[in-house]
């Protein structure tokens, strides 16, 4: 019997894990017809039907379920073997796939990644800039940089690489017109600009007597882009609640005025998360180490002039 191609196995697992041929093709960088051909080749070699197909659904047959259980483990074993061999050489190589928040990624992660690529010529990278929550396993990322409250996921490991401060701020012109709130509850009388996350306004958090007090008042303006909120605050449109990696230069230059600083938290972690594996590949380890070296003691956006 002719041996099954590993490429056909990879295509089969991708179809199962994405739920359809189109997404599997996108994940693998192939055409939909190429993925379909690989599945047909696999079914022909195994003399078994792997999927129940209709125009609206795709589900595994009993044979398909058995093959998926074995195939997914084979791919994990292969990946761990490659990681173990790469770990022996110690040099980052191959392609690193990274998911980063839009603004933090563009302003502060990308320069670190460029330094990593300059140092290791055998390493390349694919970077996705998105403020949405991505599933590293399903979407095929090696690592993600995340801010905010962590989500429980036993499939992932996490490491803190820096801390970020988040401050309420407004332009001097706005403060002159509307005044500066002295307590979080006074924000109800102000024009507040909220970040829209997964279809909902992201609450503002204040440290009141050692406890977190959430503010979710009426939003004058909702946007899903941090730099757009920054621009609106700079124009005097209202009060925004923004991380200092975005606003530090404006605060130092006086273009924005910090508000309610005595109620601000010291900082929240910026984490990297990556799939839990026995071996951490050199490319992932090197990226994490460089982020820690670059950001650990005092992130560049918190540096003093």
PDB file of C-alpha atoms in Angstrom:
ATOM      1  CA  UNK A   1       0.000   0.000   0.000  1.00  0.00           C
ATOM      2  CA  UNK A   2       1.293   3.470  -0.931  1.00  0.00           C
ATOM      3  CA  UNK A   3       2.243   5.553   2.103  1.00  0.00           C
ATOM      4  CA  UNK A   4       0.015   8.494   2.922  1.00  0.00           C
ATOM      5  CA  UNK A   5       1.555  11.904   2.239  1.00  0.00           C
ATOM      6  CA  UNK A   6       2.147  14.039   5.316  1.00  0.00           C
ATOM      7  CA  UNK A   7       0.791  16.993   3.314  1.00  0.00           C
ATOM      8  CA  UNK A   8      -2.533  15.191   2.966  1.00  0.00           C
ATOM      9  CA  UNK A   9      -2.586  14.583   6.716  1.00  0.00           C
ATOM     10  CA  UNK A  10      -1.854  18.280   7.373  1.00  0.00           C
ATOM     11  CA  UNK A  11      -4.702  19.297   5.048  1.00  0.00           C
ATOM     12  CA  UNK A  12      -7.091  16.839   6.720  1.00  0.00           C
ATOM     13  CA  UNK A  13      -6.291  18.129  10.220  1.00  0.00           C
ATOM     14  CA  UNK A  14      -6.628  21.737   9.037  1.00  0.00           C
ATOM     15  CA  UNK A  15     -10.100  21.037   7.604  1.00  0.00           C
ATOM     16  CA  UNK A  16     -11.213  19.398  10.839  1.00  0.00           C
ATOM     17  CA  UNK A  17      -9.866  22.185  13.058  1.00  0.00           C
ATOM     18  CA  UNK A  18     -11.149  25.104  10.957  1.00  0.00           C
ATOM     19  CA  UNK A  19     -14.485  23.490  10.120  1.00  0.00           C
ATOM     20  CA  UNK A  20     -14.404  23.990   6.357  1.00  0.00           C
ATOM     21  CA  UNK A  21     -12.250  23.745   3.248  1.00  0.00           C
ATOM     22  CA  UNK A  22     -12.053  27.482   2.610  1.00  0.00           C
ATOM     23  CA  UNK A  23     -10.599  28.373   6.021  1.00  0.00           C
ATOM     24  CA  UNK A  24      -8.261  25.388   5.859  1.00  0.00           C
ATOM     25  CA  UNK A  25      -6.987  26.595   2.486  1.00  0.00           C
ATOM     26  CA  UNK A  26      -6.409  30.077   3.877  1.00  0.00           C
ATOM     27  CA  UNK A  27      -4.546  28.680   6.884  1.00  0.00           C
ATOM     28  CA  UNK A  28      -2.287  26.530   4.681  1.00  0.00           C
ATOM     29  CA  UNK A  29      -1.759  29.117   1.957  1.00  0.00           C
ATOM     30  CA  UNK A  30      -3.387  26.860  -0.661  1.00  0.00           C
ATOM     31  CA  UNK A  31      -6.387  27.050  -2.953  1.00  0.00           C
ATOM     32  CA  UNK A  32      -9.642  25.446  -1.856  1.00  0.00           C
ATOM     33  CA  UNK A  33      -9.414  22.978  -4.736  1.00  0.00           C
ATOM     34  CA  UNK A  34      -5.903  21.943  -3.698  1.00  0.00           C
ATOM     35  CA  UNK A  35      -7.131  21.151  -0.177  1.00  0.00           C
ATOM     36  CA  UNK A  36     -10.073  19.224  -1.626  1.00  0.00           C
ATOM     37  CA  UNK A  37      -7.728  17.205  -3.825  1.00  0.00           C
ATOM     38  CA  UNK A  38      -5.573  16.276  -0.831  1.00  0.00           C
ATOM     39  CA  UNK A  39      -8.616  15.056   1.090  1.00  0.00           C
ATOM     40  CA  UNK A  40      -9.741  12.977  -1.919  1.00  0.00           C
ATOM     41  CA  UNK A  41      -6.240  11.492  -2.213  1.00  0.00           C
ATOM     42  CA  UNK A  42      -6.334  10.576   1.457  1.00  0.00           C
ATOM     43  CA  UNK A  43      -9.777   8.956   1.191  1.00  0.00           C
ATOM     44  CA  UNK A  44      -8.634   7.023  -1.887  1.00  0.00           C
ATOM     45  CA  UNK A  45      -5.479   5.688  -0.209  1.00  0.00           C
ATOM     46  CA  UNK A  46      -7.334   4.701   2.959  1.00  0.00           C
ATOM     47  CA  UNK A  47     -10.407   3.427   1.087  1.00  0.00           C
ATOM     48  CA  UNK A  48     -12.529   5.254   3.629  1.00  0.00           C
ATOM     49  CA  UNK A  49     -14.870   8.203   3.632  1.00  0.00           C
ATOM     50  CA  UNK A  50     -13.668  10.814   6.126  1.00  0.00           C
ATOM     51  CA  UNK A  51     -16.407  13.463   6.061  1.00  0.00           C
ATOM     52  CA  UNK A  52     -20.159  13.674   5.827  1.00  0.00           C
ATOM     53  CA  UNK A  53     -20.603  16.624   3.442  1.00  0.00           C
ATOM     54  CA  UNK A  54     -23.672  18.715   2.783  1.00  0.00           C
ATOM     55  CA  UNK A  55     -24.014  22.218   1.345  1.00  0.00           C
ATOM     56  CA  UNK A  56     -24.259  23.609   4.880  1.00  0.00           C
ATOM     57  CA  UNK A  57     -22.238  21.311   7.115  1.00  0.00           C
ATOM     58  CA  UNK A  58     -19.135  19.214   7.330  1.00  0.00           C
ATOM     59  CA  UNK A  59     -18.679  16.550   9.995  1.00  0.00           C
ATOM     60  CA  UNK A  60     -16.392  13.597  10.541  1.00  0.00           C
ATOM     61  CA  UNK A  61     -17.389  10.030   9.861  1.00  0.00           C
ATOM     62  CA  UNK A  62     -16.417   7.351  12.373  1.00  0.00           C
ATOM     63  CA  UNK A  63     -13.326   6.590  10.281  1.00  0.00           C
ATOM     64  CA  UNK A  64     -12.579  10.302  10.117  1.00  0.00           C
ATOM     65  CA  UNK A  65     -12.733  10.613  13.901  1.00  0.00           C
ATOM     66  CA  UNK A  66     -10.255   7.757  14.339  1.00  0.00           C
ATOM     67  CA  UNK A  67      -7.908   9.256  11.756  1.00  0.00           C
ATOM     68  CA  UNK A  68      -8.114  12.726  13.302  1.00  0.00           C
ATOM     69  CA  UNK A  69      -7.243  11.432  16.785  1.00  0.00           C
ATOM     70  CA  UNK A  70      -4.149   9.667  15.408  1.00  0.00           C
ATOM     71  CA  UNK A  71      -3.180  12.352  12.888  1.00  0.00           C
ATOM     72  CA  UNK A  72      -3.358  15.296  15.258  1.00  0.00           C
ATOM     73  CA  UNK A  73      -1.068  13.456  17.688  1.00  0.00           C
ATOM     74  CA  UNK A  74       1.335  12.585  14.867  1.00  0.00           C
ATOM     75  CA  UNK A  75       1.609  16.269  13.921  1.00  0.00           C
ATOM     76  CA  UNK A  76       2.182  17.258  17.552  1.00  0.00           C
ATOM     77  CA  UNK A  77       4.917  14.611  17.831  1.00  0.00           C
ATOM     78  CA  UNK A  78       6.534  15.843  14.616  1.00  0.00           C
ATOM     79  CA  UNK A  79       6.465  19.434  15.781  1.00  0.00           C
ATOM     80  CA  UNK A  80       7.968  18.515  19.144  1.00  0.00           C
ATOM     81  CA  UNK A  81      10.659  16.489  17.373  1.00  0.00           C
ATOM     82  CA  UNK A  82      11.523  19.457  15.167  1.00  0.00           C
ATOM     83  CA  UNK A  83      11.568  21.727  18.211  1.00  0.00           C
ATOM     84  CA  UNK A  84      13.822  19.318  20.077  1.00  0.00           C
ATOM     85  CA  UNK A  85      16.264  19.147  17.157  1.00  0.00           C
ATOM     86  CA  UNK A  86      16.200  22.920  16.716  1.00  0.00           C
ATOM     87  CA  UNK A  87      16.745  23.302  20.446  1.00  0.00           C
ATOM     88  CA  UNK A  88      19.957  21.292  20.098  1.00  0.00           C
ATOM     89  CA  UNK A  89      21.347  23.756  17.574  1.00  0.00           C
ATOM     90  CA  UNK A  90      20.113  26.711  19.617  1.00  0.00           C
ATOM     91  CA  UNK A  91      19.738  29.001  16.606  1.00  0.00           C
ATOM     92  CA  UNK A  92      16.326  30.514  15.760  1.00  0.00           C
ATOM     93  CA  UNK A  93      15.283  29.542  12.262  1.00  0.00           C
ATOM     94  CA  UNK A  94      12.137  29.023  10.239  1.00  0.00           C
ATOM     95  CA  UNK A  95       9.036  31.211  10.331  1.00  0.00           C
ATOM     96  CA  UNK A  96       7.741  32.837  13.521  1.00  0.00           C
ATOM     97  CA  UNK A  97       4.019  33.628  13.436  1.00  0.00           C
ATOM     98  CA  UNK A  98       2.997  36.387  15.851  1.00  0.00           C
ATOM     99  CA  UNK A  99      -0.303  38.028  16.845  1.00  0.00           C
ATOM    100  CA  UNK A 100      -0.057  41.515  18.368  1.00  0.00           C
ATOM    101  CA  UNK A 101      -2.430  44.333  19.377  1.00  0.00           C
ATOM    102  CA  UNK A 102      -2.567  46.982  16.657  1.00  0.00           C
ATOM    103  CA  UNK A 103      -1.022  50.027  18.332  1.00  0.00           C
ATOM    104  CA  UNK A 104       1.313  48.308  20.792  1.00  0.00           C
ATOM    105  CA  UNK A 105       2.406  46.000  18.012  1.00  0.00           C
ATOM    106  CA  UNK A 106       3.088  48.717  15.473  1.00  0.00           C
ATOM    107  CA  UNK A 107       4.844  51.099  17.864  1.00  0.00           C
ATOM    108  CA  UNK A 108       6.734  48.821  20.217  1.00  0.00           C
ATOM    109  CA  UNK A 109       6.661  45.124  19.246  1.00  0.00           C
ATOM    110  CA  UNK A 110       7.685  45.587  15.628  1.00  0.00           C
ATOM    111  CA  UNK A 111      11.017  47.324  16.445  1.00  0.00           C
ATOM    112  CA  UNK A 112      11.929  44.415  18.749  1.00  0.00           C
ATOM    113  CA  UNK A 113      10.981  41.879  16.097  1.00  0.00           C
ATOM    114  CA  UNK A 114      13.070  43.706  13.495  1.00  0.00           C
ATOM    115  CA  UNK A 115      16.089  43.490  15.811  1.00  0.00           C
ATOM    116  CA  UNK A 116      15.470  39.755  16.200  1.00  0.00           C
ATOM    117  CA  UNK A 117      15.344  39.245  12.427  1.00  0.00           C
ATOM    118  CA  UNK A 118      18.499  41.315  11.951  1.00  0.00           C
ATOM    119  CA  UNK A 119      20.325  39.081  14.409  1.00  0.00           C
ATOM    120  CA  UNK A 120      19.147  35.755  12.972  1.00  0.00           C
ATOM    121  CA  UNK A 121      19.197  35.682   9.135  1.00  0.00           C
ATOM    122  CA  UNK A 122      17.644  32.183   9.000  1.00  0.00           C
ATOM    123  CA  UNK A 123      14.534  33.462  10.797  1.00  0.00           C
ATOM    124  CA  UNK A 124      11.484  35.014   9.118  1.00  0.00           C
ATOM    125  CA  UNK A 125       8.196  36.235  10.562  1.00  0.00           C
ATOM    126  CA  UNK A 126       4.514  36.677   9.820  1.00  0.00           C
ATOM    127  CA  UNK A 127       2.769  39.271  11.998  1.00  0.00           C
ATOM    128  CA  UNK A 128      -0.974  39.792  12.429  1.00  0.00           C
ATOM    129  CA  UNK A 129      -2.061  43.159  13.862  1.00  0.00           C
ATOM    130  CA  UNK A 130      -5.454  42.834  15.528  1.00  0.00           C
ATOM    131  CA  UNK A 131      -7.157  43.956  18.735  1.00  0.00           C
ATOM    132  CA  UNK A 132      -9.525  40.982  18.636  1.00  0.00           C
ATOM    133  CA  UNK A 133      -8.899  37.893  20.745  1.00  0.00           C
ATOM    134  CA  UNK A 134      -7.306  35.169  18.608  1.00  0.00           C
ATOM    135  CA  UNK A 135      -7.146  31.455  19.283  1.00  0.00           C
ATOM    136  CA  UNK A 136      -3.462  30.591  18.912  1.00  0.00           C
ATOM    137  CA  UNK A 137      -4.100  26.893  18.352  1.00  0.00           C
ATOM    138  CA  UNK A 138      -6.914  27.272  15.844  1.00  0.00           C
ATOM    139  CA  UNK A 139      -5.334  30.199  13.982  1.00  0.00           C
ATOM    140  CA  UNK A 140      -1.869  28.659  13.933  1.00  0.00           C
ATOM    141  CA  UNK A 141       0.178  31.301  15.789  1.00  0.00           C
ATOM    142  CA  UNK A 142       3.445  30.530  17.545  1.00  0.00           C
ATOM    143  CA  UNK A 143       3.020  33.353  20.044  1.00  0.00           C
ATOM    144  CA  UNK A 144       0.822  36.343  20.878  1.00  0.00           C
ATOM    145  CA  UNK A 145       1.393  39.553  22.809  1.00  0.00           C
ATOM    146  CA  UNK A 146      -1.619  40.404  24.975  1.00  0.00           C
ATOM    147  CA  UNK A 147      -2.713  43.144  27.333  1.00  0.00           C
ATOM    148  CA  UNK A 148      -5.497  43.257  29.883  1.00  0.00           C
ATOM    149  CA  UNK A 149      -7.064  40.523  31.946  1.00  0.00           C
ATOM    150  CA  UNK A 150      -5.815  37.023  31.008  1.00  0.00           C
ATOM    151  CA  UNK A 151      -8.211  34.326  29.878  1.00  0.00           C
ATOM    152  CA  UNK A 152      -8.055  30.840  31.311  1.00  0.00           C
ATOM    153  CA  UNK A 153      -6.758  28.408  28.702  1.00  0.00           C
ATOM    154  CA  UNK A 154      -4.956  25.272  29.826  1.00  0.00           C
ATOM    155  CA  UNK A 155      -3.504  24.854  26.329  1.00  0.00           C
ATOM    156  CA  UNK A 156      -1.385  27.986  26.706  1.00  0.00           C
ATOM    157  CA  UNK A 157       1.605  29.142  28.698  1.00  0.00           C
ATOM    158  CA  UNK A 158       1.998  32.808  29.649  1.00  0.00           C
ATOM    159  CA  UNK A 159       4.858  35.043  30.707  1.00  0.00           C
ATOM    160  CA  UNK A 160       4.806  38.691  31.751  1.00  0.00           C
ATOM    161  CA  UNK A 161       7.269  40.771  29.706  1.00  0.00           C
ATOM    162  CA  UNK A 162       6.397  44.299  30.911  1.00  0.00           C
ATOM    163  CA  UNK A 163       3.810  46.381  32.714  1.00  0.00           C
ATOM    164  CA  UNK A 164       1.643  49.111  31.279  1.00  0.00           C
ATOM    165  CA  UNK A 165      -0.091  52.009  33.004  1.00  0.00           C
ATOM    166  CA  UNK A 166      -3.513  53.141  31.863  1.00  0.00           C
ATOM    167  CA  UNK A 167      -4.591  56.704  32.622  1.00  0.00           C
ATOM    168  CA  UNK A 168      -7.625  58.877  32.057  1.00  0.00           C
ATOM    169  CA  UNK A 169      -6.542  61.938  30.120  1.00  0.00           C
ATOM    170  CA  UNK A 170      -7.855  64.898  28.160  1.00  0.00           C
ATOM    171  CA  UNK A 171      -6.548  67.898  26.290  1.00  0.00           C
ATOM    172  CA  UNK A 172      -5.812  71.153  28.188  1.00  0.00           C
ATOM    173  CA  UNK A 173      -8.579  72.792  26.177  1.00  0.00           C
ATOM    174  CA  UNK A 174     -11.154  70.262  27.341  1.00  0.00           C
ATOM    175  CA  UNK A 175     -10.081  70.659  30.973  1.00  0.00           C
ATOM    176  CA  UNK A 176     -10.391  74.442  30.657  1.00  0.00           C
ATOM    177  CA  UNK A 177     -13.921  74.128  29.257  1.00  0.00           C
ATOM    178  CA  UNK A 178     -15.305  71.258  31.344  1.00  0.00           C
ATOM    179  CA  UNK A 179     -13.017  71.087  34.375  1.00  0.00           C
ATOM    180  CA  UNK A 180     -11.080  68.136  35.741  1.00  0.00           C
ATOM    181  CA  UNK A 181     -12.921  65.366  37.631  1.00  0.00           C
ATOM    182  CA  UNK A 182     -11.567  64.877  41.149  1.00  0.00           C
ATOM    183  CA  UNK A 183     -13.182  61.481  41.805  1.00  0.00           C
ATOM    184  CA  UNK A 184     -14.201  58.643  39.447  1.00  0.00           C
ATOM    185  CA  UNK A 185     -17.911  59.214  40.114  1.00  0.00           C
ATOM    186  CA  UNK A 186     -17.594  62.730  38.708  1.00  0.00           C
ATOM    187  CA  UNK A 187     -16.927  61.260  35.265  1.00  0.00           C
ATOM    188  CA  UNK A 188     -20.691  60.902  34.767  1.00  0.00           C
ATOM    189  CA  UNK A 189     -20.818  64.610  34.025  1.00  0.00           C
ATOM    190  CA  UNK A 190     -18.137  64.455  31.313  1.00  0.00           C
ATOM    191  CA  UNK A 191     -17.792  63.504  27.659  1.00  0.00           C
ATOM    192  CA  UNK A 192     -16.171  60.078  27.809  1.00  0.00           C
ATOM    193  CA  UNK A 193     -14.511  58.273  24.908  1.00  0.00           C
ATOM    194  CA  UNK A 194     -14.581  54.483  25.191  1.00  0.00           C
ATOM    195  CA  UNK A 195     -12.654  51.741  23.460  1.00  0.00           C
ATOM    196  CA  UNK A 196     -14.970  49.235  21.802  1.00  0.00           C
ATOM    197  CA  UNK A 197     -13.826  45.662  22.445  1.00  0.00           C
ATOM    198  CA  UNK A 198     -15.698  42.667  20.999  1.00  0.00           C
ATOM    199  CA  UNK A 199     -18.770  44.827  20.517  1.00  0.00           C
ATOM    200  CA  UNK A 200     -18.795  46.261  24.059  1.00  0.00           C
ATOM    201  CA  UNK A 201     -17.302  49.346  25.712  1.00  0.00           C
ATOM    202  CA  UNK A 202     -14.203  48.382  27.693  1.00  0.00           C
ATOM    203  CA  UNK A 203     -14.685  49.494  31.346  1.00  0.00           C
ATOM    204  CA  UNK A 204     -12.303  51.926  33.006  1.00  0.00           C
ATOM    205  CA  UNK A 205     -10.694  50.695  36.241  1.00  0.00           C
ATOM    206  CA  UNK A 206      -9.802  52.894  39.211  1.00  0.00           C
ATOM    207  CA  UNK A 207      -8.084  52.068  42.472  1.00  0.00           C
ATOM    208  CA  UNK A 208     -10.492  53.142  45.204  1.00  0.00           C
ATOM    209  CA  UNK A 209      -9.225  52.232  48.681  1.00  0.00           C
ATOM    210  CA  UNK A 210      -7.296  49.294  47.299  1.00  0.00           C
ATOM    211  CA  UNK A 211     -10.248  47.909  45.338  1.00  0.00           C
ATOM    212  CA  UNK A 212     -10.989  48.072  41.641  1.00  0.00           C
ATOM    213  CA  UNK A 213     -13.932  50.317  40.808  1.00  0.00           C
ATOM    214  CA  UNK A 214     -15.273  49.950  37.286  1.00  0.00           C
ATOM    215  CA  UNK A 215     -16.619  52.905  35.347  1.00  0.00           C
ATOM    216  CA  UNK A 216     -18.934  52.148  32.435  1.00  0.00           C
ATOM    217  CA  UNK A 217     -20.815  55.409  32.085  1.00  0.00           C
ATOM    218  CA  UNK A 218     -22.547  56.686  29.008  1.00  0.00           C
ATOM    219  CA  UNK A 219     -20.092  56.924  26.125  1.00  0.00           C
ATOM    220  CA  UNK A 220     -20.054  60.094  24.045  1.00  0.00           C
ATOM    221  CA  UNK A 221     -17.984  58.294  21.456  1.00  0.00           C
ATOM    222  CA  UNK A 222     -17.170  54.609  20.934  1.00  0.00           C
ATOM    223  CA  UNK A 223     -14.298  53.458  18.701  1.00  0.00           C
ATOM    224  CA  UNK A 224     -12.382  50.235  18.250  1.00  0.00           C
ATOM    225  CA  UNK A 225      -9.048  51.910  17.503  1.00  0.00           C
ATOM    226  CA  UNK A 226      -6.760  53.271  20.228  1.00  0.00           C
ATOM    227  CA  UNK A 227      -5.056  55.813  17.984  1.00  0.00           C
ATOM    228  CA  UNK A 228      -8.436  57.198  16.913  1.00  0.00           C
ATOM    229  CA  UNK A 229      -9.370  57.655  20.583  1.00  0.00           C
ATOM    230  CA  UNK A 230      -6.032  59.365  21.159  1.00  0.00           C
ATOM    231  CA  UNK A 231      -6.728  61.747  18.267  1.00  0.00           C
ATOM    232  CA  UNK A 232     -10.205  62.526  19.616  1.00  0.00           C
ATOM    233  CA  UNK A 233      -8.784  63.294  23.060  1.00  0.00           C
ATOM    234  CA  UNK A 234      -6.083  65.506  21.552  1.00  0.00           C
ATOM    235  CA  UNK A 235      -8.713  67.441  19.621  1.00  0.00           C
ATOM    236  CA  UNK A 236     -10.528  68.241  22.883  1.00  0.00           C
ATOM    237  CA  UNK A 237     -13.534  66.034  22.222  1.00  0.00           C
ATOM    238  CA  UNK A 238     -13.535  64.365  25.627  1.00  0.00           C
ATOM    239  CA  UNK A 239     -11.781  62.194  28.224  1.00  0.00           C
ATOM    240  CA  UNK A 240     -10.126  58.976  27.096  1.00  0.00           C
ATOM    241  CA  UNK A 241      -8.726  56.089  29.130  1.00  0.00           C
ATOM    242  CA  UNK A 242      -5.570  55.034  27.342  1.00  0.00           C
ATOM    243  CA  UNK A 243      -2.354  53.080  27.953  1.00  0.00           C
ATOM    244  CA  UNK A 244       0.803  55.113  28.378  1.00  0.00           C
ATOM    245  CA  UNK A 245       2.504  53.224  25.540  1.00  0.00           C
ATOM    246  CA  UNK A 246       0.146  55.295  23.385  1.00  0.00           C
ATOM    247  CA  UNK A 247       0.038  58.603  25.274  1.00  0.00           C
ATOM    248  CA  UNK A 248       3.389  59.023  27.043  1.00  0.00           C
ATOM    249  CA  UNK A 249       4.821  61.504  24.526  1.00  0.00           C
ATOM    250  CA  UNK A 250       1.636  63.589  24.585  1.00  0.00           C
ATOM    251  CA  UNK A 251       1.607  63.610  28.383  1.00  0.00           C
ATOM    252  CA  UNK A 252       5.244  64.698  28.601  1.00  0.00           C
ATOM    253  CA  UNK A 253       4.684  67.402  25.988  1.00  0.00           C
ATOM    254  CA  UNK A 254       1.539  68.692  27.719  1.00  0.00           C
ATOM    255  CA  UNK A 255      -0.731  67.921  24.770  1.00  0.00           C
ATOM    256  CA  UNK A 256      -2.710  65.680  27.129  1.00  0.00           C
ATOM    257  CA  UNK A 257      -3.353  66.184  30.840  1.00  0.00           C
ATOM    258  CA  UNK A 258      -3.467  63.134  33.181  1.00  0.00           C
ATOM    259  CA  UNK A 259      -6.647  62.909  35.241  1.00  0.00           C
ATOM    260  CA  UNK A 260      -7.469  60.996  38.430  1.00  0.00           C
ATOM    261  CA  UNK A 261      -3.825  59.919  38.810  1.00  0.00           C
ATOM    262  CA  UNK A 262      -4.277  59.191  42.512  1.00  0.00           C
ATOM    263  CA  UNK A 263      -6.858  56.542  41.519  1.00  0.00           C
ATOM    264  CA  UNK A 264      -4.680  54.900  38.874  1.00  0.00           C
ATOM    265  CA  UNK A 265      -3.235  51.420  39.310  1.00  0.00           C
ATOM    266  CA  UNK A 266       0.532  50.958  39.222  1.00  0.00           C
ATOM    267  CA  UNK A 267       0.243  48.934  36.054  1.00  0.00           C
ATOM    268  CA  UNK A 268      -1.111  45.766  34.527  1.00  0.00           C
ATOM    269  CA  UNK A 269       0.962  43.038  32.879  1.00  0.00           C
ATOM    270  CA  UNK A 270       1.724  42.788  29.210  1.00  0.00           C
ATOM    271  CA  UNK A 271       2.032  39.064  28.541  1.00  0.00           C
ATOM    272  CA  UNK A 272       3.214  36.756  25.845  1.00  0.00           C
ATOM    273  CA  UNK A 273       1.220  33.553  25.445  1.00  0.00           C
ATOM    274  CA  UNK A 274       2.200  30.486  23.467  1.00  0.00           C
ATOM    275  CA  UNK A 275       1.007  26.887  23.125  1.00  0.00           C
ATOM    276  CA  UNK A 276       2.113  24.585  25.932  1.00  0.00           C
ATOM    277  CA  UNK A 277       4.738  22.193  24.610  1.00  0.00           C
ATOM    278  CA  UNK A 278       7.476  20.040  26.040  1.00  0.00           C
ATOM    279  CA  UNK A 279      10.105  21.991  24.098  1.00  0.00           C
ATOM    280  CA  UNK A 280      10.065  25.738  23.556  1.00  0.00           C
ATOM    281  CA  UNK A 281      11.530  26.408  20.117  1.00  0.00           C
ATOM    282  CA  UNK A 282      14.548  28.713  19.840  1.00  0.00           C
ATOM    283  CA  UNK A 283      12.606  31.177  17.689  1.00  0.00           C
ATOM    284  CA  UNK A 284       9.903  31.617  20.355  1.00  0.00           C
ATOM    285  CA  UNK A 285      12.362  31.637  23.243  1.00  0.00           C
ATOM    286  CA  UNK A 286      14.593  34.222  21.530  1.00  0.00           C
ATOM    287  CA  UNK A 287      11.637  36.502  20.838  1.00  0.00           C
ATOM    288  CA  UNK A 288      10.463  36.329  24.450  1.00  0.00           C
ATOM    289  CA  UNK A 289      13.955  36.932  25.807  1.00  0.00           C
ATOM    290  CA  UNK A 290      14.444  39.967  23.584  1.00  0.00           C
ATOM    291  CA  UNK A 291      11.086  41.439  24.654  1.00  0.00           C
ATOM    292  CA  UNK A 292      12.060  41.008  28.311  1.00  0.00           C
ATOM    293  CA  UNK A 293      15.479  42.581  27.716  1.00  0.00           C
ATOM    294  CA  UNK A 294      13.918  45.486  25.818  1.00  0.00           C
ATOM    295  CA  UNK A 295      10.951  46.153  28.107  1.00  0.00           C
ATOM    296  CA  UNK A 296      11.575  44.474  31.464  1.00  0.00           C
ATOM    297  CA  UNK A 297      12.964  47.124  33.834  1.00  0.00           C
ATOM    298  CA  UNK A 298      11.381  50.215  32.301  1.00  0.00           C
ATOM    299  CA  UNK A 299       9.551  49.993  28.981  1.00  0.00           C
ATOM    300  CA  UNK A 300      10.737  52.519  26.391  1.00  0.00           C
ATOM    301  CA  UNK A 301       7.419  54.368  26.444  1.00  0.00           C
ATOM    302  CA  UNK A 302       7.877  55.084  30.188  1.00  0.00           C
ATOM    303  CA  UNK A 303      11.410  56.447  29.769  1.00  0.00           C
ATOM    304  CA  UNK A 304      12.083  59.921  31.094  1.00  0.00           C
ATOM    305  CA  UNK A 305      13.557  62.653  28.928  1.00  0.00           C
TER     306      UNK A 305
END
